[in-house]
Structures are given as structure tokens and as C-alpha cells.
Tab-separated table of C-alpha atoms and ligand atoms in Angstrom:
chain	number	residue	atom	x	y	z
A	8	MET	CA	-7.378	88.045	4.944
A	9	THR	CA	-6.068	84.683	6.171
A	10	PHE	CA	-5.844	83.065	2.731
A	11	LYS	CA	-2.170	82.391	1.983
A	12	VAL	CA	-1.785	79.115	0.146
A	13	LYS	CA	-4.126	78.866	-2.824
A	14	ASP	CA	-5.027	75.215	-2.366
A	15	HIS	CA	-8.293	73.291	-2.668
A	16	TYR	CA	-9.652	74.721	0.605
A	17	PHE	CA	-8.725	78.272	-0.381
A	18	HIS	CA	-10.787	77.989	-3.577
A	19	LYS	CA	-13.629	76.195	-1.815
A	20	ALA	CA	-13.820	78.963	0.835
A	21	LYS	CA	-13.835	81.686	-1.806
A	22	LYS	CA	-16.560	79.906	-3.741
A	23	GLU	CA	-18.694	79.393	-0.637
A	24	ASN	CA	-18.144	82.997	0.530
A	25	PHE	CA	-16.240	82.167	3.690
A	26	LEU	CA	-13.714	84.699	4.961
A	27	ALA	CA	-10.990	82.081	5.559
A	28	ARG	CA	-10.167	78.465	4.760
A	29	SER	CA	-10.059	77.760	8.542
A	30	VAL	CA	-13.815	77.276	8.419
A	31	TYR	CA	-13.296	73.690	7.222
A	32	LYS	CA	-11.334	72.870	10.371
A	33	LEU	CA	-14.237	73.905	12.592
A	34	GLU	CA	-16.758	72.246	10.285
A	35	GLU	CA	-14.936	68.903	10.484
A	36	ILE	CA	-14.569	69.165	14.277
A	37	ASP	CA	-18.234	70.059	14.711
A	38	GLU	CA	-19.510	67.346	12.370
A	39	ARG	CA	-17.463	64.786	14.230
A	40	PHE	CA	-17.941	65.835	17.849
A	41	LYS	CA	-21.219	67.824	17.793
A	42	ILE	CA	-19.882	70.890	19.577
A	43	ILE	CA	-22.309	73.603	18.463
A	44	ASN	CA	-26.081	73.465	18.890
A	45	LYS	CA	-29.015	75.573	17.827
A	46	GLY	CA	-29.685	78.392	20.316
A	47	ASP	CA	-26.183	78.274	21.864
A	48	GLN	CA	-24.381	81.321	23.219
A	49	ILE	CA	-20.771	81.079	22.019
A	50	ILE	CA	-17.521	83.007	22.350
A	51	ASP	CA	-14.925	82.902	19.573
A	52	LEU	CA	-11.526	84.033	20.917
A	53	GLY	CA	-9.341	85.506	18.159
A	54	TYR	CA	-12.164	85.407	15.580
A	55	HIS	CA	-10.625	87.600	12.813
A	56	PRO	CA	-11.253	87.577	9.835
A	57	GLY	CA	-14.301	85.564	10.867
A	58	SER	CA	-14.991	82.327	9.013
A	59	TRP	CA	-15.702	80.562	12.321
A	60	ILE	CA	-18.140	83.362	13.157
A	61	GLN	CA	-19.907	82.847	9.802
A	62	TYR	CA	-20.202	79.090	10.400
A	63	THR	CA	-21.320	79.471	14.006
A	64	SER	CA	-23.822	82.242	13.309
A	65	GLU	CA	-25.600	80.013	10.795
A	66	LYS	CA	-25.511	76.938	13.011
A	67	ILE	CA	-26.891	78.540	16.200
A	68	GLY	CA	-29.712	80.304	14.376
A	69	LYS	CA	-31.674	83.371	15.423
A	70	GLU	CA	-32.136	82.259	19.037
A	71	GLY	CA	-28.375	81.919	19.555
A	72	LYS	CA	-25.630	84.463	19.984
A	73	VAL	CA	-21.950	84.478	19.061
A	74	VAL	CA	-19.494	86.936	20.562
A	75	GLY	CA	-16.168	87.436	18.802
A	76	ALA	CA	-13.111	89.136	20.308
A	77	ASP	CA	-9.849	89.919	18.555
A	78	ILE	CA	-7.036	92.419	18.911
A	79	LYS	CA	-7.572	93.340	15.277
A	80	GLU	CA	-9.987	96.011	14.141
A	81	ILE	CA	-13.600	94.851	13.904
A	82	ASN	CA	-14.365	93.153	10.611
A	83	ASN	CA	-17.249	95.116	9.077
A	84	LYS	CA	-18.076	92.241	6.745
A	85	LEU	CA	-19.691	90.457	9.675
A	86	LEU	CA	-21.862	93.304	10.895
A	87	ASN	CA	-24.897	92.189	8.885
A	88	LEU	CA	-25.195	89.008	10.994
A	89	SER	CA	-27.836	89.805	13.591
A	90	ASN	CA	-26.803	87.160	16.156
A	91	VAL	CA	-23.128	88.280	16.208
A	92	ARG	CA	-21.456	90.779	18.593
A	93	LEU	CA	-17.842	91.761	17.935
A	94	PHE	CA	-15.250	93.392	20.187
A	95	GLN	CA	-11.771	94.693	19.562
A	96	LYS	CA	-9.996	93.442	22.661
A	97	ASP	CA	-7.083	91.373	23.854
A	98	VAL	CA	-9.096	88.467	25.231
A	99	PHE	CA	-6.913	88.229	28.316
A	100	THR	CA	-7.884	91.722	29.431
A	101	ILE	CA	-11.592	90.863	29.634
A	102	GLU	CA	-12.562	91.088	33.278
A	103	ASN	CA	-16.225	90.173	33.279
A	104	MET	CA	-19.079	88.958	31.117
A	105	ALA	CA	-20.798	92.357	31.211
A	106	GLU	CA	-17.929	93.745	29.099
A	107	LEU	CA	-19.119	91.386	26.366
A	108	GLY	CA	-22.746	92.411	26.677
A	109	VAL	CA	-23.811	89.049	28.139
A	110	SER	CA	-24.796	87.918	31.591
A	111	ASP	CA	-24.781	84.111	31.278
A	112	GLN	CA	-21.694	81.973	30.790
A	113	PHE	CA	-21.153	80.506	27.302
A	114	ASN	CA	-22.259	77.083	26.056
A	115	VAL	CA	-19.127	76.898	23.900
A	116	VAL	CA	-15.667	78.533	23.975
A	117	LEU	CA	-13.762	78.464	20.677
A	118	SER	CA	-10.150	79.539	20.241
A	119	ASP	CA	-8.261	79.531	16.965
A	120	MET	CA	-5.737	81.990	18.421
A	121	ALA	CA	-2.148	81.712	17.365
A	122	PRO	CA	0.827	83.589	18.798
A	123	ASN	CA	3.000	85.817	16.624
A	124	THR	CA	5.422	83.224	15.312
A	125	THR	CA	9.194	83.756	15.228
A	126	GLY	CA	10.139	80.756	13.086
A	127	VAL	CA	12.127	79.407	16.056
A	128	GLN	CA	10.253	76.221	16.866
A	129	SER	CA	10.969	76.097	20.601
A	130	VAL	CA	9.925	79.742	21.090
A	131	ASP	CA	6.762	79.332	19.030
A	132	GLN	CA	5.826	76.178	20.934
A	133	ILE	CA	6.206	77.951	24.281
A	134	ARG	CA	4.171	80.949	23.103
A	135	SER	CA	1.429	78.715	21.789
A	136	LEU	CA	1.306	76.711	25.003
A	137	ASN	CA	1.084	79.951	27.024
A	138	LEU	CA	-1.951	80.943	24.977
A	139	VAL	CA	-3.576	77.544	25.485
A	140	GLU	CA	-2.943	77.661	29.246
A	141	MET	CA	-4.464	81.109	29.390
A	142	VAL	CA	-7.580	79.942	27.535
A	143	PHE	CA	-7.982	77.114	30.068
A	144	SER	CA	-7.709	79.708	32.846
A	145	LEU	CA	-10.761	81.515	31.395
A	146	PHE	CA	-13.070	78.478	31.604
A	147	PRO	CA	-14.218	78.884	35.213
A	148	ARG	CA	-15.485	82.376	34.354
A	149	PHE	CA	-16.617	81.894	30.742
A	150	LEU	CA	-17.768	78.322	30.265
A	151	LYS	CA	-21.012	76.883	31.614
A	152	PRO	CA	-20.851	73.569	33.442
A	153	GLY	CA	-21.727	71.042	30.710
A	154	GLY	CA	-20.313	73.353	28.009
A	155	ASN	CA	-17.945	72.473	25.153
A	156	MET	CA	-14.651	73.872	23.893
A	157	VAL	CA	-12.304	73.771	20.906
A	158	ILE	CA	-8.751	75.157	21.105
A	159	LYS	CA	-5.951	75.266	18.566
A	160	VAL	CA	-2.634	73.944	19.895
A	161	PHE	CA	0.862	73.692	18.413
A	162	GLU	CA	2.350	70.247	18.900
A	163	SER	CA	5.037	69.878	21.590
A	164	ASN	CA	5.868	67.560	24.448
A	165	ASP	CA	4.976	70.220	26.993
A	166	ALA	CA	1.599	70.765	25.319
A	167	GLN	CA	0.891	67.042	25.565
A	168	VAL	CA	1.795	66.980	29.250
A	169	PHE	CA	-0.326	70.062	29.982
A	170	LEU	CA	-3.359	68.755	28.079
A	171	LYS	CA	-3.195	65.328	29.703
A	172	ALA	CA	-3.405	67.030	33.093
A	173	GLN	CA	-6.581	68.924	32.046
A	174	LYS	CA	-8.462	65.904	30.704
A	175	ASN	CA	-10.657	65.403	33.734
A	176	LEU	CA	-12.159	68.869	33.422
A	177	PHE	CA	-14.349	67.457	30.641
A	178	SER	CA	-16.434	64.305	30.321
A	179	GLU	CA	-14.974	63.786	26.843
A	180	PHE	CA	-11.581	64.979	25.643
A	181	HIS	CA	-10.396	64.518	22.046
A	182	TYR	CA	-7.536	65.532	19.783
A	183	LEU	CA	-7.970	66.087	16.064
A	184	ARG	CA	-5.839	67.282	13.204
A	185	PRO	CA	-8.455	68.246	10.602
A	186	LYS	CA	-7.880	67.292	6.970
A	187	SER	CA	-7.666	70.947	5.923
A	188	VAL	CA	-4.649	71.691	8.184
A	189	ARG	CA	-1.656	72.295	5.917
A	190	THR	CA	0.874	69.458	5.918
A	191	VAL	CA	3.668	71.813	7.055
A	192	SER	CA	1.653	73.023	10.041
A	193	LYS	CA	2.244	71.664	13.549
A	194	GLU	CA	-1.250	72.552	14.701
A	195	PHE	CA	-3.967	70.311	16.011
A	196	PHE	CA	-7.129	70.915	18.015
A	197	VAL	CA	-8.165	69.846	21.458
A	198	ILE	CA	-11.872	69.318	21.928
A	199	GLY	CA	-13.608	69.107	25.285
A	200	LYS	CA	-17.228	68.133	25.794
A	201	SER	CA	-19.292	68.689	28.906
A	202	PHE	CA	-17.207	70.888	31.209
A	203	ARG	CA	-17.198	69.734	34.841
A	204	PRO	CA	-15.496	72.448	36.869
B	318	LIG	C1	-5.803	82.152	12.831
B	318	LIG	S1	-6.607	83.678	13.217
B	318	LIG	C2	-8.281	83.165	13.453
B	318	LIG	C3	-9.036	82.827	12.176
B	318	LIG	C4	-10.500	82.635	12.438
B	318	LIG	N1	-10.777	81.427	13.204
B	318	LIG	C5	-11.332	82.578	11.172
B	318	LIG	O1	-11.976	81.542	10.943
B	318	LIG	O2	-11.382	83.519	10.414
B	318	LIG	C6	-6.026	83.975	14.845
B	318	LIG	C7	-6.449	85.315	15.431
B	318	LIG	O3	-6.138	85.327	16.845
B	318	LIG	C8	-5.963	86.681	17.210
B	318	LIG	N2	-5.338	86.755	18.539
B	318	LIG	C9	-4.140	86.251	18.943
B	318	LIG	N3	-3.925	86.544	20.244
B	318	LIG	C10	-5.018	87.238	20.694
B	318	LIG	C11	-5.394	87.814	21.936
B	318	LIG	N4	-4.616	87.727	23.022
B	318	LIG	N5	-6.596	88.431	22.022
B	318	LIG	C12	-7.409	88.526	20.945
B	318	LIG	N6	-7.106	88.016	19.730
B	318	LIG	C13	-5.924	87.375	19.600
B	318	LIG	C14	-5.130	87.247	16.072
B	318	LIG	O4	-5.252	88.667	16.022
B	318	LIG	C15	-5.743	86.558	14.844
B	318	LIG	O5	-6.684	87.373	14.204
């Protein structure tokens, strides 16, 4: 379970039956930038325990589909959601869409993945940036032209430089640090709308 600090968002998530407080980050991003639409086919990279899957499953409705991949064991608590497919995989070993049981590219790519942190800021920043770069490298295969994305990033100068260079891949490019991010955390989210490969 991702709950660590028992703050307002922890209690709110428990009360509303979400598997993690991170759901409020995605909710704020989606309310602001309109990322997820009814009927969408979505991939959630590093979905575990699955609060983003819960939010997305509800939002896309019965016509949509959300695929979750994580190195952790499949979370059985999500198996009752009929529009969800889960895989236990390192996302960077996925070679083709067929492995995920889909044929079309996704309307939305979500990534809340975080590296294993060491506590050494410079090392953690590099690891996080590597993850972000690797997610960008998946877009040509995974993301439909016109599709949207949300990726978690740890703040660093190098991350800023990298992201600036990717801006033109999307018609709209935004940065947001949602209200529910803990004050001690260095994370923020990059949001891209309308992919133009
Ligand atoms: C912060 S958690 C995600 C929380 C999730 N958004 C939620 O709402 O419940 C980050 C997850 O990324 C996963 N992860 C990190 N690197 C990964 C990789 N290369 N492939 C698949 N999953 C990965 C971790 O196992 C972890 O479960």
C-alpha cells in the first residue's frame, strides 16, 4: 500500500475507497487539463497499487479500456473492474502492443513511475530522468497521434533541459505540482496534449 503519511489526502482516499492518495494528483491534473475522455484506451505505466486505475476505469466507462503494467505482482483488488487489464511486467521490456492484448495505440499514456530512491539527491535525479526519457522513447510505439500524456518527474536542471527539448512533440505542454504532492517531495508532473510525432 502506498499510504505512508497519514495526512488529509490519506484519510480522504481511505474514506473514498481509493487504493492510494496519489489519485488526487491525477484528479487535479485531469480536471485542469482534460486528459482522459469517455471511451479512451489508456496505459498506466507503474500502476500499483492502482488508484489511478480506479479513477481512469470510472472515467472512461464501459466502452473504454485501461491497461496497467507494473513490476509488482498483480493487484487482485482491481480484478473486478471489467474495463481493466493488468500485467506484471517491467514496462521497458514490452516489445509490442499485442503483448498487452491490444492492437491500437493508446489515447493516453500515464506514468507515475518512480525509481528506487537512494536518498542521494543527484543519483535519484539521474534515475528519475532516465525513467522519464525512457517513457518518452515509448511514445512513437504506444501513443496515438493526437493523444495525451502525464508523467511524474523529479525536479532537476537536467530534467528541465530535457523536457524543454521535447515540448514540440505536443500541441500543448504543461507542468503542474498538484496540491496533494507532499511539501518535502521534489516531484511534479509534465502534461502533454495532442501528440504530433
Ligand atoms: C508511485 S507508484 C504508482 C502509484 C499509482 N499511480 C497509484 O495510483 O496507485 C510507482 C510504481 O512504479 C512501478 N515501477 C517503477 N519502475 C517500473 C518499471 N520499469 N516497470 C514497471 N513498473 C515500474 C513501481 O513498482 C511502483 O509500483
